[in-house]
């Protein structure tokens, strides 16, 4: 299976640069796998497609201001650091640019409260940094960091909260779980009042989600690991639905990867925490997921491969080409799809 099998042509003007206000006013393409039909709606219409007893699985991760700038001790040139994954109290896996400046044991200065030393060197600009700081790291990052928006977004984000879901809780992501950006608190309330159950899981979005596929043969692509977990309460919500034959609908590919990573051979999820490098592409047999709410993803990305696994590659490409023709907005701040 080749990377080019997941290519579609996207005009640059369809890449959304700013979020829609209000959040739930974005458009939504609804694809029914049973009837092979497409409907064009708005996201607030999602409530009409949910029914009492459904379980909506959301990723409650919170994006940290992970994009930082620093300089080597005694030097003046600027180096960019993107925090990817917290390993322990003061060690972080990062992408650095230009990475060639950061050799082993190099000391870098962010400000008078935060510095770091390079402890390990990895491929493609990856560095393990030992952070040295006084006080609370999250407070320091809030002072000096910025939201790590994808490189295809050129416009400055006016409201930093628009790159957070309204239900974010646990800090640690280097990117937003963007399917969740469409929900408002009011819409979630209406969904609950309809009898839909909400299950919260956690996956801290890192390199595994947005690293491009470089190998022509996708089976040679190496997925980077990301931390995920499901607690006992939320595992029970999901498993109760599975036992009763009720639908489990995931909000975003990160929620999909979490429940599928923690599912056993019988299709029940376990309460656990782990690093997952699950790579879902056509041929994968889903254990838990019956519906998927997601955004439109980059051509040849692991995310469009996951969508293709869920609905079929040809169906996915036909849906994407329809979305291009209908001028949907694409990627992080773009419109949504609901695949039933």
mmCIF file of C-alpha atoms in Angstrom:
data_model
loop_
_atom_site.group_PDB
_atom_site.id
_atom_site.type_symbol
_atom_site.label_atom_id
_atom_site.label_comp_id
_atom_site.label_asym_id
_atom_site.label_seq_id
_atom_site.Cartn_x
_atom_site.Cartn_y
_atom_site.Cartn_z
ATOM 1 C CA UNK A 1 0.000 0.000 0.000
ATOM 2 C CA UNK A 2 1.601 3.246 -1.161
ATOM 3 C CA UNK A 3 1.500 6.722 0.291
ATOM 4 C CA UNK A 4 0.246 8.057 -3.053
ATOM 5 C CA UNK A 5 -2.906 5.917 -2.664
ATOM 6 C CA UNK A 6 -4.062 8.524 -0.122
ATOM 7 C CA UNK A 7 -3.420 11.649 -2.162
ATOM 8 C CA UNK A 8 -6.081 14.161 -3.132
ATOM 9 C CA UNK A 9 -5.713 17.574 -4.725
ATOM 10 C CA UNK A 10 -6.459 20.438 -2.331
ATOM 11 C CA UNK A 11 -6.495 24.102 -3.419
ATOM 12 C CA UNK A 12 -4.531 26.165 -0.904
ATOM 13 C CA UNK A 13 -7.389 28.632 -0.445
ATOM 14 C CA UNK A 14 -9.465 25.890 1.247
ATOM 15 C CA UNK A 15 -7.013 25.551 4.144
ATOM 16 C CA UNK A 16 -8.743 27.310 7.039
ATOM 17 C CA UNK A 17 -6.609 30.039 8.609
ATOM 18 C CA UNK A 18 -8.961 31.136 11.380
ATOM 19 C CA UNK A 19 -11.620 29.387 13.482
ATOM 20 C CA UNK A 20 -15.340 29.836 12.893
ATOM 21 C CA UNK A 21 -17.416 31.781 15.426
ATOM 22 C CA UNK A 22 -19.417 30.347 17.134
ATOM 23 C CA UNK A 23 -17.571 27.040 17.250
ATOM 24 C CA UNK A 24 -20.570 24.899 16.282
ATOM 25 C CA UNK A 25 -21.394 26.976 13.184
ATOM 26 C CA UNK A 26 -18.775 25.184 11.113
ATOM 27 C CA UNK A 27 -20.082 23.040 8.286
ATOM 28 C CA UNK A 28 -20.372 19.278 8.630
ATOM 29 C CA UNK A 29 -20.322 16.647 5.909
ATOM 30 C CA UNK A 30 -22.244 13.552 7.008
ATOM 31 C CA UNK A 31 -21.316 10.254 5.345
ATOM 32 C CA UNK A 32 -23.449 7.157 5.897
ATOM 33 C CA UNK A 33 -21.430 3.993 5.333
ATOM 34 C CA UNK A 34 -24.533 1.800 5.004
ATOM 35 C CA UNK A 35 -26.244 3.831 2.294
ATOM 36 C CA UNK A 36 -23.134 5.449 0.767
ATOM 37 C CA UNK A 37 -24.843 8.833 0.924
ATOM 38 C CA UNK A 38 -23.604 12.324 1.776
ATOM 39 C CA UNK A 39 -25.472 15.142 3.490
ATOM 40 C CA UNK A 40 -24.310 18.713 3.957
ATOM 41 C CA UNK A 41 -25.103 20.152 7.375
ATOM 42 C CA UNK A 42 -23.721 22.419 10.102
ATOM 43 C CA UNK A 43 -22.030 21.075 13.193
ATOM 44 C CA UNK A 44 -24.875 22.070 15.506
ATOM 45 C CA UNK A 45 -26.964 19.522 13.561
ATOM 46 C CA UNK A 46 -24.868 16.717 15.096
ATOM 47 C CA UNK A 47 -27.476 16.403 17.838
ATOM 48 C CA UNK A 48 -29.995 15.158 15.236
ATOM 49 C CA UNK A 49 -27.674 12.224 14.424
ATOM 50 C CA UNK A 50 -27.151 11.160 18.039
ATOM 51 C CA UNK A 51 -29.628 9.112 20.042
ATOM 52 C CA UNK A 52 -30.195 8.257 23.680
ATOM 53 C CA UNK A 53 -27.761 5.596 24.842
ATOM 54 C CA UNK A 54 -24.972 6.546 22.432
ATOM 55 C CA UNK A 55 -21.567 7.121 23.994
ATOM 56 C CA UNK A 56 -19.555 10.074 22.734
ATOM 57 C CA UNK A 57 -15.830 9.604 23.444
ATOM 58 C CA UNK A 58 -13.872 12.854 23.855
ATOM 59 C CA UNK A 59 -10.166 13.497 24.435
ATOM 60 C CA UNK A 60 -9.782 15.877 27.382
ATOM 61 C CA UNK A 61 -6.134 16.741 26.745
ATOM 62 C CA UNK A 62 -5.083 20.384 27.047
ATOM 63 C CA UNK A 63 -2.597 22.031 24.701
ATOM 64 C CA UNK A 64 0.423 23.587 26.359
ATOM 65 C CA UNK A 65 2.154 26.669 24.871
ATOM 66 C CA UNK A 66 4.824 24.311 23.571
ATOM 67 C CA UNK A 67 6.501 26.527 20.954
ATOM 68 C CA UNK A 68 9.542 28.198 22.531
ATOM 69 C CA UNK A 69 12.575 30.172 21.406
ATOM 70 C CA UNK A 70 16.005 30.054 22.978
ATOM 71 C CA UNK A 71 19.714 30.566 22.294
ATOM 72 C CA UNK A 72 22.845 28.611 23.102
ATOM 73 C CA UNK A 73 24.748 29.779 26.133
ATOM 74 C CA UNK A 74 27.142 32.498 24.984
ATOM 75 C CA UNK A 75 25.563 32.716 21.500
ATOM 76 C CA UNK A 76 22.916 34.999 20.054
ATOM 77 C CA UNK A 77 21.271 33.028 17.234
ATOM 78 C CA UNK A 78 17.661 31.996 17.796
ATOM 79 C CA UNK A 79 16.715 28.327 18.056
ATOM 80 C CA UNK A 80 13.122 27.078 17.972
ATOM 81 C CA UNK A 81 12.029 24.302 20.336
ATOM 82 C CA UNK A 82 8.715 22.442 20.191
ATOM 83 C CA UNK A 83 7.973 20.440 23.322
ATOM 84 C CA UNK A 84 6.524 17.096 22.297
ATOM 85 C CA UNK A 85 6.364 14.757 25.252
ATOM 86 C CA UNK A 86 7.151 15.060 28.934
ATOM 87 C CA UNK A 87 9.233 12.060 29.944
ATOM 88 C CA UNK A 88 9.463 12.858 33.643
ATOM 89 C CA UNK A 89 9.586 15.889 35.955
ATOM 90 C CA UNK A 90 12.347 17.733 34.068
ATOM 91 C CA UNK A 91 12.992 15.777 30.842
ATOM 92 C CA UNK A 92 11.177 16.562 27.587
ATOM 93 C CA UNK A 93 11.311 15.112 24.102
ATOM 94 C CA UNK A 94 11.434 18.006 21.619
ATOM 95 C CA UNK A 95 11.768 18.944 17.977
ATOM 96 C CA UNK A 96 14.459 21.595 17.504
ATOM 97 C CA UNK A 97 15.314 23.863 14.573
ATOM 98 C CA UNK A 98 18.065 24.203 13.484
ATOM 99 C CA UNK A 99 18.863 20.923 15.211
ATOM 100 C CA UNK A 100 22.498 20.858 14.080
ATOM 101 C CA UNK A 101 23.235 23.634 16.570
ATOM 102 C CA UNK A 102 22.208 21.434 19.489
ATOM 103 C CA UNK A 103 24.898 18.861 20.119
ATOM 104 C CA UNK A 104 25.158 16.631 23.179
ATOM 105 C CA UNK A 105 25.545 18.563 26.461
ATOM 106 C CA UNK A 106 24.814 21.922 24.806
ATOM 107 C CA UNK A 107 23.194 24.360 27.235
ATOM 108 C CA UNK A 108 20.366 26.572 25.968
ATOM 109 C CA UNK A 109 18.717 29.574 27.593
ATOM 110 C CA UNK A 110 15.009 30.399 27.270
ATOM 111 C CA UNK A 111 14.818 33.159 29.893
ATOM 112 C CA UNK A 112 16.052 33.826 33.418
ATOM 113 C CA UNK A 113 13.675 31.160 34.775
ATOM 114 C CA UNK A 114 14.201 28.355 32.269
ATOM 115 C CA UNK A 115 17.239 26.728 30.670
ATOM 116 C CA UNK A 116 18.034 23.231 29.421
ATOM 117 C CA UNK A 117 20.846 20.833 28.542
ATOM 118 C CA UNK A 118 20.797 18.444 25.557
ATOM 119 C CA UNK A 119 20.933 14.895 26.964
ATOM 120 C CA UNK A 120 20.112 12.744 23.917
ATOM 121 C CA UNK A 121 20.098 13.199 20.144
ATOM 122 C CA UNK A 122 17.517 11.541 17.916
ATOM 123 C CA UNK A 123 16.588 11.555 14.236
ATOM 124 C CA UNK A 124 14.933 14.400 12.332
ATOM 125 C CA UNK A 125 15.664 17.139 14.834
ATOM 126 C CA UNK A 126 14.560 15.214 17.923
ATOM 127 C CA UNK A 127 16.370 16.085 21.157
ATOM 128 C CA UNK A 128 15.866 15.012 24.762
ATOM 129 C CA UNK A 129 16.287 18.087 26.955
ATOM 130 C CA UNK A 130 16.871 18.204 30.690
ATOM 131 C CA UNK A 131 14.992 21.315 31.796
ATOM 132 C CA UNK A 132 16.316 23.477 34.603
ATOM 133 C CA UNK A 133 13.764 25.802 36.167
ATOM 134 C CA UNK A 134 12.528 27.336 39.375
ATOM 135 C CA UNK A 135 8.857 27.324 40.263
ATOM 136 C CA UNK A 136 6.031 25.735 38.261
ATOM 137 C CA UNK A 137 6.975 24.788 34.704
ATOM 138 C CA UNK A 138 3.443 25.298 33.358
ATOM 139 C CA UNK A 139 3.454 28.882 34.636
ATOM 140 C CA UNK A 140 6.790 29.559 32.936
ATOM 141 C CA UNK A 141 5.535 28.101 29.646
ATOM 142 C CA UNK A 142 2.432 30.290 29.856
ATOM 143 C CA UNK A 143 4.720 33.313 30.140
ATOM 144 C CA UNK A 144 7.154 32.593 27.315
ATOM 145 C CA UNK A 145 5.550 29.956 25.081
ATOM 146 C CA UNK A 146 3.029 30.187 22.266
ATOM 147 C CA UNK A 147 0.443 27.791 20.876
ATOM 148 C CA UNK A 148 2.102 25.319 18.485
ATOM 149 C CA UNK A 149 -0.117 25.988 15.473
ATOM 150 C CA UNK A 150 0.548 23.820 12.402
ATOM 151 C CA UNK A 151 2.821 25.384 9.748
ATOM 152 C CA UNK A 152 -0.020 25.664 7.213
ATOM 153 C CA UNK A 153 -1.742 28.246 9.451
ATOM 154 C CA UNK A 154 -0.168 31.578 8.569
ATOM 155 C CA UNK A 155 -2.519 33.933 10.400
ATOM 156 C CA UNK A 156 -1.942 34.877 14.025
ATOM 157 C CA UNK A 157 -4.452 33.338 16.417
ATOM 158 C CA UNK A 158 -6.270 36.194 18.158
ATOM 159 C CA UNK A 159 -7.803 34.083 20.938
ATOM 160 C CA UNK A 160 -5.528 31.342 22.311
ATOM 161 C CA UNK A 161 -8.528 29.494 23.777
ATOM 162 C CA UNK A 162 -9.798 28.767 20.267
ATOM 163 C CA UNK A 163 -7.001 26.195 19.981
ATOM 164 C CA UNK A 164 -8.396 24.430 23.067
ATOM 165 C CA UNK A 165 -11.555 22.361 23.364
ATOM 166 C CA UNK A 166 -14.163 23.625 25.841
ATOM 167 C CA UNK A 167 -13.664 20.376 27.791
ATOM 168 C CA UNK A 168 -9.849 20.336 27.999
ATOM 169 C CA UNK A 169 -8.479 19.353 31.421
ATOM 170 C CA UNK A 170 -5.097 17.629 31.484
ATOM 171 C CA UNK A 171 -2.118 19.616 30.189
ATOM 172 C CA UNK A 172 0.371 17.880 27.920
ATOM 173 C CA UNK A 173 -0.553 18.134 24.219
ATOM 174 C CA UNK A 174 1.616 19.701 21.553
ATOM 175 C CA UNK A 175 -1.403 20.066 19.257
ATOM 176 C CA UNK A 176 -5.149 20.277 19.720
ATOM 177 C CA UNK A 177 -7.494 17.322 19.161
ATOM 178 C CA UNK A 178 -9.149 19.465 16.517
ATOM 179 C CA UNK A 179 -12.405 17.528 16.006
ATOM 180 C CA UNK A 180 -13.364 18.652 19.493
ATOM 181 C CA UNK A 181 -12.952 22.338 18.649
ATOM 182 C CA UNK A 182 -16.468 22.363 17.141
ATOM 183 C CA UNK A 183 -18.249 21.695 20.417
ATOM 184 C CA UNK A 184 -19.670 24.435 22.625
ATOM 185 C CA UNK A 185 -20.680 23.985 26.251
ATOM 186 C CA UNK A 186 -24.293 24.610 25.272
ATOM 187 C CA UNK A 187 -24.209 21.958 22.539
ATOM 188 C CA UNK A 188 -22.682 19.422 24.950
ATOM 189 C CA UNK A 189 -25.432 20.190 27.462
ATOM 190 C CA UNK A 190 -28.110 19.544 24.833
ATOM 191 C CA UNK A 191 -26.382 16.295 23.863
ATOM 192 C CA UNK A 192 -26.393 15.112 27.485
ATOM 193 C CA UNK A 193 -30.027 16.124 27.887
ATOM 194 C CA UNK A 194 -30.871 13.920 24.919
ATOM 195 C CA UNK A 195 -29.548 10.923 26.859
ATOM 196 C CA UNK A 196 -26.155 10.629 25.180
ATOM 197 C CA UNK A 197 -23.362 9.557 27.539
ATOM 198 C CA UNK A 198 -19.967 11.298 27.474
ATOM 199 C CA UNK A 199 -16.805 9.258 28.096
ATOM 200 C CA UNK A 200 -13.538 11.121 28.628
ATOM 201 C CA UNK A 201 -10.221 9.611 27.565
ATOM 202 C CA UNK A 202 -6.769 11.127 27.305
ATOM 203 C CA UNK A 203 -4.172 11.167 24.562
ATOM 204 C CA UNK A 204 -1.489 13.829 24.623
ATOM 205 C CA UNK A 205 -1.076 14.740 20.960
ATOM 206 C CA UNK A 206 2.550 14.666 19.865
ATOM 207 C CA UNK A 207 4.763 13.682 16.976
ATOM 208 C CA UNK A 208 2.890 10.440 16.286
ATOM 209 C CA UNK A 209 -0.140 12.365 15.088
ATOM 210 C CA UNK A 210 1.423 14.904 12.773
ATOM 211 C CA UNK A 211 4.761 13.511 11.583
ATOM 212 C CA UNK A 212 4.498 13.163 7.775
ATOM 213 C CA UNK A 213 4.726 9.789 6.083
ATOM 214 C CA UNK A 214 7.993 9.817 4.133
ATOM 215 C CA UNK A 215 8.201 6.193 3.028
ATOM 216 C CA UNK A 216 6.423 5.308 -0.229
ATOM 217 C CA UNK A 217 5.434 1.977 1.340
ATOM 218 C CA UNK A 218 3.285 3.050 4.289
ATOM 219 C CA UNK A 219 4.080 -0.195 6.135
ATOM 220 C CA UNK A 220 7.611 1.136 6.579
ATOM 221 C CA UNK A 221 6.362 4.245 8.374
ATOM 222 C CA UNK A 222 7.429 4.362 12.008
ATOM 223 C CA UNK A 223 4.726 5.812 14.261
ATOM 224 C CA UNK A 224 6.054 7.808 17.202
ATOM 225 C CA UNK A 225 4.504 6.940 20.563
ATOM 226 C CA UNK A 226 2.065 9.166 22.457
ATOM 227 C CA UNK A 227 0.795 8.861 26.018
ATOM 228 C CA UNK A 228 -2.829 7.791 26.491
ATOM 229 C CA UNK A 229 -5.068 6.593 29.303
ATOM 230 C CA UNK A 230 -8.623 5.635 30.243
ATOM 231 C CA UNK A 231 -9.724 5.549 33.883
ATOM 232 C CA UNK A 232 -12.091 3.021 35.476
ATOM 233 C CA UNK A 233 -15.175 5.257 35.384
ATOM 234 C CA UNK A 234 -14.911 6.030 31.684
ATOM 235 C CA UNK A 235 -13.917 2.494 30.739
ATOM 236 C CA UNK A 236 -17.135 1.337 32.411
ATOM 237 C CA UNK A 237 -19.201 3.869 30.419
ATOM 238 C CA UNK A 238 -17.743 2.573 27.160
ATOM 239 C CA UNK A 239 -17.927 -1.116 28.085
ATOM 240 C CA UNK A 240 -21.532 -0.818 29.271
ATOM 241 C CA UNK A 241 -22.481 0.518 25.837
ATOM 242 C CA UNK A 242 -20.606 -2.284 24.097
ATOM 243 C CA UNK A 243 -22.383 -4.919 26.214
ATOM 244 C CA UNK A 244 -25.770 -3.371 25.400
ATOM 245 C CA UNK A 245 -25.031 -3.009 21.685
ATOM 246 C CA UNK A 246 -25.146 0.793 21.893
ATOM 247 C CA UNK A 247 -22.985 2.937 19.635
ATOM 248 C CA UNK A 248 -19.562 4.236 20.645
ATOM 249 C CA UNK A 249 -18.812 7.380 18.629
ATOM 250 C CA UNK A 250 -15.342 8.868 18.837
ATOM 251 C CA UNK A 251 -14.635 12.575 18.582
ATOM 252 C CA UNK A 252 -11.382 12.729 16.660
ATOM 253 C CA UNK A 253 -8.685 10.317 15.574
ATOM 254 C CA UNK A 254 -6.915 10.670 18.937
ATOM 255 C CA UNK A 255 -9.961 9.241 20.736
ATOM 256 C CA UNK A 256 -10.067 6.426 18.176
ATOM 257 C CA UNK A 257 -6.399 5.600 18.738
ATOM 258 C CA UNK A 258 -6.882 5.625 22.502
ATOM 259 C CA UNK A 259 -9.866 3.255 22.695
ATOM 260 C CA UNK A 260 -8.461 0.945 20.024
ATOM 261 C CA UNK A 261 -5.086 0.836 21.802
ATOM 262 C CA UNK A 262 -6.698 -0.106 25.110
ATOM 263 C CA UNK A 263 -9.243 -2.585 23.703
ATOM 264 C CA UNK A 264 -8.911 -6.331 24.202
ATOM 265 C CA UNK A 265 -9.637 -9.059 21.671
ATOM 266 C CA UNK A 266 -13.304 -9.080 22.741
ATOM 267 C CA UNK A 267 -13.743 -5.375 22.031
ATOM 268 C CA UNK A 268 -13.838 -4.131 25.625
ATOM 269 C CA UNK A 269 -11.526 -1.364 26.796
ATOM 270 C CA UNK A 270 -9.424 -1.660 29.931
ATOM 271 C CA UNK A 271 -8.694 1.082 32.423
ATOM 272 C CA UNK A 272 -4.987 1.645 31.923
ATOM 273 C CA UNK A 273 -2.307 4.105 30.838
ATOM 274 C CA UNK A 274 0.336 3.480 28.215
ATOM 275 C CA UNK A 275 2.382 4.880 25.363
ATOM 276 C CA UNK A 276 0.743 3.955 22.074
ATOM 277 C CA UNK A 277 2.198 3.921 18.575
ATOM 278 C CA UNK A 278 -0.847 2.300 16.972
ATOM 279 C CA UNK A 279 -0.971 2.888 13.203
ATOM 280 C CA UNK A 280 -4.440 2.399 11.725
ATOM 281 C CA UNK A 281 -4.685 1.990 7.952
ATOM 282 C CA UNK A 282 -6.992 0.064 5.560
ATOM 283 C CA UNK A 283 -7.341 -3.548 6.575
ATOM 284 C CA UNK A 284 -7.513 -2.712 10.282
ATOM 285 C CA UNK A 285 -10.469 -4.289 12.110
ATOM 286 C CA UNK A 286 -12.027 -1.801 14.528
ATOM 287 C CA UNK A 287 -12.857 -3.282 17.926
ATOM 288 C CA UNK A 288 -14.816 -0.436 19.539
ATOM 289 C CA UNK A 289 -15.605 2.487 17.236
ATOM 290 C CA UNK A 290 -18.983 2.636 15.460
ATOM 291 C CA UNK A 291 -18.997 6.315 14.462
ATOM 292 C CA UNK A 292 -16.362 8.997 13.918
ATOM 293 C CA UNK A 293 -16.475 12.782 14.120
ATOM 294 C CA UNK A 294 -13.327 14.262 12.638
ATOM 295 C CA UNK A 295 -11.913 17.078 10.503
ATOM 296 C CA UNK A 296 -10.551 16.911 6.973
ATOM 297 C CA UNK A 297 -6.929 15.764 7.064
ATOM 298 C CA UNK A 298 -3.792 16.340 5.032
ATOM 299 C CA UNK A 299 -3.223 14.280 1.871
ATOM 300 C CA UNK A 300 -1.042 11.203 2.442
ATOM 301 C CA UNK A 301 -1.173 11.615 6.240
ATOM 302 C CA UNK A 302 -1.630 8.844 8.816
ATOM 303 C CA UNK A 303 -4.927 10.512 9.728
ATOM 304 C CA UNK A 304 -6.489 10.165 6.276
ATOM 305 C CA UNK A 305 -5.251 6.572 6.356
ATOM 306 C CA UNK A 306 -7.172 6.016 9.599
ATOM 307 C CA UNK A 307 -10.312 7.551 8.074
ATOM 308 C CA UNK A 308 -9.827 5.326 5.010
ATOM 309 C CA UNK A 309 -9.600 2.278 7.274
ATOM 310 C CA UNK A 310 -12.932 3.233 8.854
ATOM 311 C CA UNK A 311 -14.920 3.975 5.699
ATOM 312 C CA UNK A 312 -12.896 2.474 2.833
ATOM 313 C CA UNK A 313 -10.168 4.214 0.852
ATOM 314 C CA UNK A 314 -12.217 4.917 -2.278
ATOM 315 C CA UNK A 315 -15.138 6.181 -0.206
ATOM 316 C CA UNK A 316 -12.809 8.456 1.748
ATOM 317 C CA UNK A 317 -11.231 9.926 -1.387
ATOM 318 C CA UNK A 318 -14.659 10.419 -2.971
ATOM 319 C CA UNK A 319 -15.808 12.199 0.199
ATOM 320 C CA UNK A 320 -12.741 14.428 0.195
ATOM 321 C CA UNK A 321 -13.153 15.290 -3.483
ATOM 322 C CA UNK A 322 -16.790 16.167 -2.793
ATOM 323 C CA UNK A 323 -15.672 18.399 0.075
ATOM 324 C CA UNK A 324 -13.216 20.174 -2.228
ATOM 325 C CA UNK A 325 -15.930 20.679 -4.841
ATOM 326 C CA UNK A 326 -18.311 22.038 -2.185
ATOM 327 C CA UNK A 327 -15.567 24.310 -0.818
ATOM 328 C CA UNK A 328 -15.446 22.973 2.720
ATOM 329 C CA UNK A 329 -12.731 24.407 4.968
ATOM 330 C CA UNK A 330 -9.863 21.999 5.651
ATOM 331 C CA UNK A 331 -7.531 20.981 8.491
ATOM 332 C CA UNK A 332 -7.267 22.205 12.101
ATOM 333 C CA UNK A 333 -9.615 25.208 11.979
ATOM 334 C CA UNK A 334 -11.704 23.714 9.198
ATOM 335 C CA UNK A 335 -15.072 21.983 8.941
ATOM 336 C CA UNK A 336 -16.083 18.577 10.294
ATOM 337 C CA UNK A 337 -17.149 15.215 8.991
ATOM 338 C CA UNK A 338 -19.415 12.748 10.736
ATOM 339 C CA UNK A 339 -18.962 9.198 9.471
ATOM 340 C CA UNK A 340 -21.747 6.898 10.602
#
